[in-house]
XYZ file of C-alpha atoms in Angstrom:
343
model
C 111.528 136.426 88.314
C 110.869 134.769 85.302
C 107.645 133.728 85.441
C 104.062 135.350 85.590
C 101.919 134.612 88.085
C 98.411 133.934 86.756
C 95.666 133.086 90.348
C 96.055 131.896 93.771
C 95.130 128.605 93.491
C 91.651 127.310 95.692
C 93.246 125.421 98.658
C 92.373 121.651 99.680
C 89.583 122.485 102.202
C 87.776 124.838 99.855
C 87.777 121.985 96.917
C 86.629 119.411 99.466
C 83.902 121.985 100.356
C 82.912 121.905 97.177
C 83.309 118.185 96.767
C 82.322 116.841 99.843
C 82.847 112.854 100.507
C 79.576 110.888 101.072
C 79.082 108.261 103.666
C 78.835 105.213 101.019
C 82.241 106.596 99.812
C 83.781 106.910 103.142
C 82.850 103.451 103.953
C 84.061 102.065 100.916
C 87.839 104.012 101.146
C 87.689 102.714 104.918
C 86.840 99.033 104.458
C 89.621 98.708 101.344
C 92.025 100.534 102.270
C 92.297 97.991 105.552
C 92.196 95.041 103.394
C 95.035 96.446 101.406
C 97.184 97.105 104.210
C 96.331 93.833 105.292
C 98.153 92.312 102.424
C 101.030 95.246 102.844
C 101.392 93.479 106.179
C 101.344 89.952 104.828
C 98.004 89.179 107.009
C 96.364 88.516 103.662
C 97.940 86.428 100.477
C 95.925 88.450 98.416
C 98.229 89.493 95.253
C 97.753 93.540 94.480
C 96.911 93.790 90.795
C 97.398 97.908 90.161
C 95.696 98.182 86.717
C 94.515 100.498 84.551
C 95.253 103.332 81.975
C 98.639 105.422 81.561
C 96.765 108.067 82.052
C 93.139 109.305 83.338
C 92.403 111.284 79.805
C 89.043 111.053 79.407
C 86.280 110.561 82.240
C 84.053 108.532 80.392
C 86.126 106.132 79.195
C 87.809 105.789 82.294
C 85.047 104.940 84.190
C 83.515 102.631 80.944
C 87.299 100.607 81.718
C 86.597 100.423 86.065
C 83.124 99.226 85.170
C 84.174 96.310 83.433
C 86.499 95.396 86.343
C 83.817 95.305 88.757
C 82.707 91.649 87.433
C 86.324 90.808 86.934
C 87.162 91.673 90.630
C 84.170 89.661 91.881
C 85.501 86.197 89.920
C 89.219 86.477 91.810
C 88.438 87.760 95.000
C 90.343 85.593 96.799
C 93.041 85.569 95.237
C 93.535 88.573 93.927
C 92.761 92.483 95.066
C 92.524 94.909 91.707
C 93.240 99.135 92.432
C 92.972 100.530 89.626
C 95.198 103.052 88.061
C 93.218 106.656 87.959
C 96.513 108.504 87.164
C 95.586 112.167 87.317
C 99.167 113.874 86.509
C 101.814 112.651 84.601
C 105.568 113.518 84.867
C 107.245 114.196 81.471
C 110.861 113.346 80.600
C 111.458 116.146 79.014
C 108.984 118.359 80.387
C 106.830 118.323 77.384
C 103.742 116.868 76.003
C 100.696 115.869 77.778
C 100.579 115.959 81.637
C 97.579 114.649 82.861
C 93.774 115.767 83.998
C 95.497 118.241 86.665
C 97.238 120.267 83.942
C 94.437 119.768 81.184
C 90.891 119.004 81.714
C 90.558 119.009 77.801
C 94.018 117.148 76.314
C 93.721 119.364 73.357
C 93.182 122.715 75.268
C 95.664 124.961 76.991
C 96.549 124.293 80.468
C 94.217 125.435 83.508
C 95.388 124.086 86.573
C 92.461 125.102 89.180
C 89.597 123.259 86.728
C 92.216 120.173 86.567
C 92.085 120.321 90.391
C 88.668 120.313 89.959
C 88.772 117.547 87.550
C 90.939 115.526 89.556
C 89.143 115.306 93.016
C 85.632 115.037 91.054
C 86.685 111.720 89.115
C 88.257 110.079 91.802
C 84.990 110.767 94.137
C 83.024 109.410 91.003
C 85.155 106.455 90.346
C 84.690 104.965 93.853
C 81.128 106.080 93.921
C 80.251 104.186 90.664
C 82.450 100.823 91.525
C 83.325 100.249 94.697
C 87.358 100.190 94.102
C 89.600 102.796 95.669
C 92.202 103.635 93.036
C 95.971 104.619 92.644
C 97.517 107.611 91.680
C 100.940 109.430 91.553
C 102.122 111.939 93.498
C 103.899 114.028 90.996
C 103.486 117.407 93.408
C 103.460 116.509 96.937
C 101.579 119.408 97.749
C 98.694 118.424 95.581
C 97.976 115.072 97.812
C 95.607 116.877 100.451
C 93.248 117.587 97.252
C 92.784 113.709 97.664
C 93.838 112.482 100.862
C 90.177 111.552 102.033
C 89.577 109.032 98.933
C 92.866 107.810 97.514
C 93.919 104.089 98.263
C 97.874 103.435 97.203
C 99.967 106.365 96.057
C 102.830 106.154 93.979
C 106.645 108.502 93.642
C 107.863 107.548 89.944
C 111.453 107.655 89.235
C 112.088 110.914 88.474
C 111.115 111.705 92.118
C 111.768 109.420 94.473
C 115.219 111.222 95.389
C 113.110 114.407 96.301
C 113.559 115.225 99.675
C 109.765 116.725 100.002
C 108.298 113.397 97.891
C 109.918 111.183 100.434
C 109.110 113.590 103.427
C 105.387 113.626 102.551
C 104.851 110.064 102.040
C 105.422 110.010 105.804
C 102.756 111.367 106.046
C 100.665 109.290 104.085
C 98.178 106.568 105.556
C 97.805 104.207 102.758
C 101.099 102.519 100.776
C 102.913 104.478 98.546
C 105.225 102.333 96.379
C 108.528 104.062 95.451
C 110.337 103.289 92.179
C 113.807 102.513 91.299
C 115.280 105.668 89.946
C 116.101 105.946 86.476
C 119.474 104.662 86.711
C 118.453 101.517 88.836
C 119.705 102.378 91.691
C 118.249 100.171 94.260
C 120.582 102.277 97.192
C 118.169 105.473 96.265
C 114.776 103.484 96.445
C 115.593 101.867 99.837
C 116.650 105.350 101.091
C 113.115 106.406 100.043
C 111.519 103.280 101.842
C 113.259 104.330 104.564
C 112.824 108.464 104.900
C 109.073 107.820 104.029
C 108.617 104.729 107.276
C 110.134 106.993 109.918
C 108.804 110.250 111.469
C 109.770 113.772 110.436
C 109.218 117.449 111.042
C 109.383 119.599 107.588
C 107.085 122.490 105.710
C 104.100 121.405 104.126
C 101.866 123.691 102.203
C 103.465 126.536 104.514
C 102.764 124.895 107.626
C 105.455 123.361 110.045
C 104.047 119.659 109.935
C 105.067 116.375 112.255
C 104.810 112.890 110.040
C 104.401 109.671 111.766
C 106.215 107.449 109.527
C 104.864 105.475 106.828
C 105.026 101.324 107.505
C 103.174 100.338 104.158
C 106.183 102.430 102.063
C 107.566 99.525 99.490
C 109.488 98.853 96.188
C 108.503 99.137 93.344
C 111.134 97.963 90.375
C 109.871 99.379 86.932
C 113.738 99.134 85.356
C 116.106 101.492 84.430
C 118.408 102.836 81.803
C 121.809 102.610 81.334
C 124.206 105.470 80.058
C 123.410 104.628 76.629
C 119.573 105.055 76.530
C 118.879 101.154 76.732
C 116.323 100.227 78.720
C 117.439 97.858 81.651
C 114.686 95.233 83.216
C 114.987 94.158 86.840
C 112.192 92.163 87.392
C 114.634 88.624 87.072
C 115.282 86.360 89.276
C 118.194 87.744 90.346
C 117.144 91.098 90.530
C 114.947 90.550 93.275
C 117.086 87.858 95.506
C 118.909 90.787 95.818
C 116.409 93.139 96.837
C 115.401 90.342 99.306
C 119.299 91.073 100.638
C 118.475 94.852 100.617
C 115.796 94.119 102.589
C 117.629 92.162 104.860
C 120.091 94.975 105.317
C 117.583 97.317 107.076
C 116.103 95.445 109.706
C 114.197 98.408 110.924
C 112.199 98.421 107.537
C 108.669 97.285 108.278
C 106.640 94.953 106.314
C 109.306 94.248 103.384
C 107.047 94.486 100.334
C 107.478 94.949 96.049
C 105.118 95.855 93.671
C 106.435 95.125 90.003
C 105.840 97.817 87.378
C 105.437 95.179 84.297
C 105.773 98.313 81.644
C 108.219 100.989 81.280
C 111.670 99.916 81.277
C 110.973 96.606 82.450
C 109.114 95.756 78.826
C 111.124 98.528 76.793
C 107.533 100.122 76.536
C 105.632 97.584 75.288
C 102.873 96.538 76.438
C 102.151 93.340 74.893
C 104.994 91.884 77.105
C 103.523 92.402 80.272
C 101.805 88.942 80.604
C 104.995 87.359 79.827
C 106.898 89.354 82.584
C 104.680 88.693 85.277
C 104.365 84.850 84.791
C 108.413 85.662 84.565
C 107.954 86.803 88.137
C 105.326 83.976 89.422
C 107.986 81.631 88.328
C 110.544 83.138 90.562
C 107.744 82.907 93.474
C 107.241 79.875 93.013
C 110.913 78.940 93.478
C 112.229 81.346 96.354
C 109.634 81.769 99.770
C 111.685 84.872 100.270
C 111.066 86.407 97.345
C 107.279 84.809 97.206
C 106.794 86.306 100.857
C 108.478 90.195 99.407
C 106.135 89.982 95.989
C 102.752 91.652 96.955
C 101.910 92.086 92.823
C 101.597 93.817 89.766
C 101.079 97.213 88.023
C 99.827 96.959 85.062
C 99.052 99.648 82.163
C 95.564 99.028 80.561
C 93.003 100.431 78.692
C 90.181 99.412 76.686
C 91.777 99.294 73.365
C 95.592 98.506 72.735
C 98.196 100.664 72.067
C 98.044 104.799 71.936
C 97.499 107.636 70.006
C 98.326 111.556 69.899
C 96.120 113.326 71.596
C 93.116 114.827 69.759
C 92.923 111.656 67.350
C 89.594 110.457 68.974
C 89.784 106.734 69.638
C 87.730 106.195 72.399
C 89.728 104.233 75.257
C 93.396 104.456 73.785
C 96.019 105.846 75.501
C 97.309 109.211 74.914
C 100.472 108.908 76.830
C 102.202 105.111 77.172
C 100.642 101.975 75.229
C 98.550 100.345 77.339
C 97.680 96.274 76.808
C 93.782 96.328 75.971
C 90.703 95.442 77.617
C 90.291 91.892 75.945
C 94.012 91.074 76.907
C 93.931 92.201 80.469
C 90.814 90.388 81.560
C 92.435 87.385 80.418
C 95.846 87.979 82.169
C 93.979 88.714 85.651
C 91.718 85.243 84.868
C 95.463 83.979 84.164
C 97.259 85.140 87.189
C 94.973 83.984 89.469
C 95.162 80.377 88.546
C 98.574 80.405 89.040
C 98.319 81.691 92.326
């Protein structure tokens, strides 16, 4: 075989040994992850606002970003619930460049996958600790979830995964929403198939064990855009986009709780992240005209950081993005002020 093997890696049990959950954050991943679900269910108009960095780089300017939130979150409370992004591992088109606190604790040192699992479970547990949020990651290796099943609040399966029979089998399994994207090539046939596989029950190997899922009812949409055969980005956040995922919807009756998150980067702004306010009053608009597709909207995700832009990793500007642009800090807490008066 062509690879070397390096070290058994620790299993989940051991690292949540190690990193045990405390009663204050227990009660905190309890209490929200019930009011989200509430608003999954549509027994809470609460918009979702899933914000934050591209990428969870660097712990102390991660946590510097959910701090300021905290105030933020108080002033639109009922209107609006914030998760933040805490995105641990990130999937690479091509396979390189950087790929998130799992792979590299330090973004300019080599790879060493047992202190990113480390990493990982130890900034989550700190994040919710510190602010009182429960956060959102994505589940780039479905095996990796039970490092973090005790503390994460909304999972997501990007694009390049959601036709992955063992993503799709293990969001089953998963207690708390997990949005899956529109493939690559916009496909909305693939996502729905993924909304589907991940609501009903399933027997399959997990982690070397023969597991039973029970279905996931809070699996959604999410449409981030696509890209056509020539390499041009493709939005399908427009009006007409999602009348006719309200149709797909319609199509599978047995779907529970018909739901979309919009990604407002990606393809849907070509990458950039200054047109993400525009997009989602874009979207309001469309709520405001259609009670379908006002009922189906449940909100945003939004890439964020403290300052605009990125960088290549190793430059040292603290609280820009190393992966995607992000829209800054001044910028977002005025689009979340923004979006809830026009909710």
């Amino acid at each position: 075989m062509n690879m070397e093997f390096e070290r058994k890696l620790t299993i989940p049990a051991e690292v949540k040994e190690q990193y045990p959950v405390t009663a204050k954050v227990t009660d905190i991943v309890e209490k929200k992850r019930a009011e989200l679900k509430a608003i999954f269910e549509g027994r809470n108009n609460r918009m979702v606002i899933i914000v934050g960095p591209c990428s969870a780089d660097n712990e102390e300017a991660v946590l510097d970003y959910m701090q300021r939130l905290i105030p933020v979150q108080e002033k639109v409370k009922d209107k609006i619930m914030i998760v933040p992004r805490l995105y641990t591992n990130k999937p690479r088109t091509t396979g390189d460049g950087y790929k998130g606190l799992l792979h590299n604790p330090d973004p300019t040192g080599k790879p060493d996958m047992y202190k990113g699992i480390l990493s990982t479970r130890s900034i989550h547990m700190n994040a919710v600790a510190q602010t009182g949020f429960i956060f959102a990651d994505e589940m780039l290796y479905p095996e990796n979830y039970k490092y973090l099943d005790d503390i994460l609040g909304y999972v997501a399966v990007g694009a390049r995964s959601v036709e992955d029979q063992q993503h799709r089998l293990t969001a089953s399994g998963i207690e708390v929403p997990v949005g899956m994207k529109n493939p690559t090539s916009g496909d909305f046939n693939v996502m729905m198939n993924a909304i589907s596989a991940a609501q009903h029950r399933h027997t399959f190997i997990y982690r070397g064990w023969e597991v039973h899922s029970q279905g996931n009812p809070w699996a959604h949409a999410i449409l981030r855009g696509s890209t056509s055969k020539h390499s041009a980005n493709v939005p399908n956040y427009h009006y007409e986009d999602l009348v006719r995922l309200c149709d797909c919807y319609e199509a599978k009756p047995e779907l529970t709780n018909p739901a979309l998150i919009i990604d407002t980067n990606h393809s849907n702004s070509n990458k950039n992240p200054f047109e993400q306010p525009r997009i989602i009053f874009d979207v309001l608009n469309s709520c405001n005209h259609s009670e379908r597709i006002k009922k189906m909207v449940k909100g945003f995700m939004i890439e964020s950081y403290l300052e605009d832009g990125a960088q290549k990793p190793g430059e040292g500007c603290y609280g820009k993005s190393i992966t995607d642009p992000c829209l800054g800090w001044e910028k977002t807490e005025k689009l979340i002020y923004d979006i809830a008066e026009k909710i």
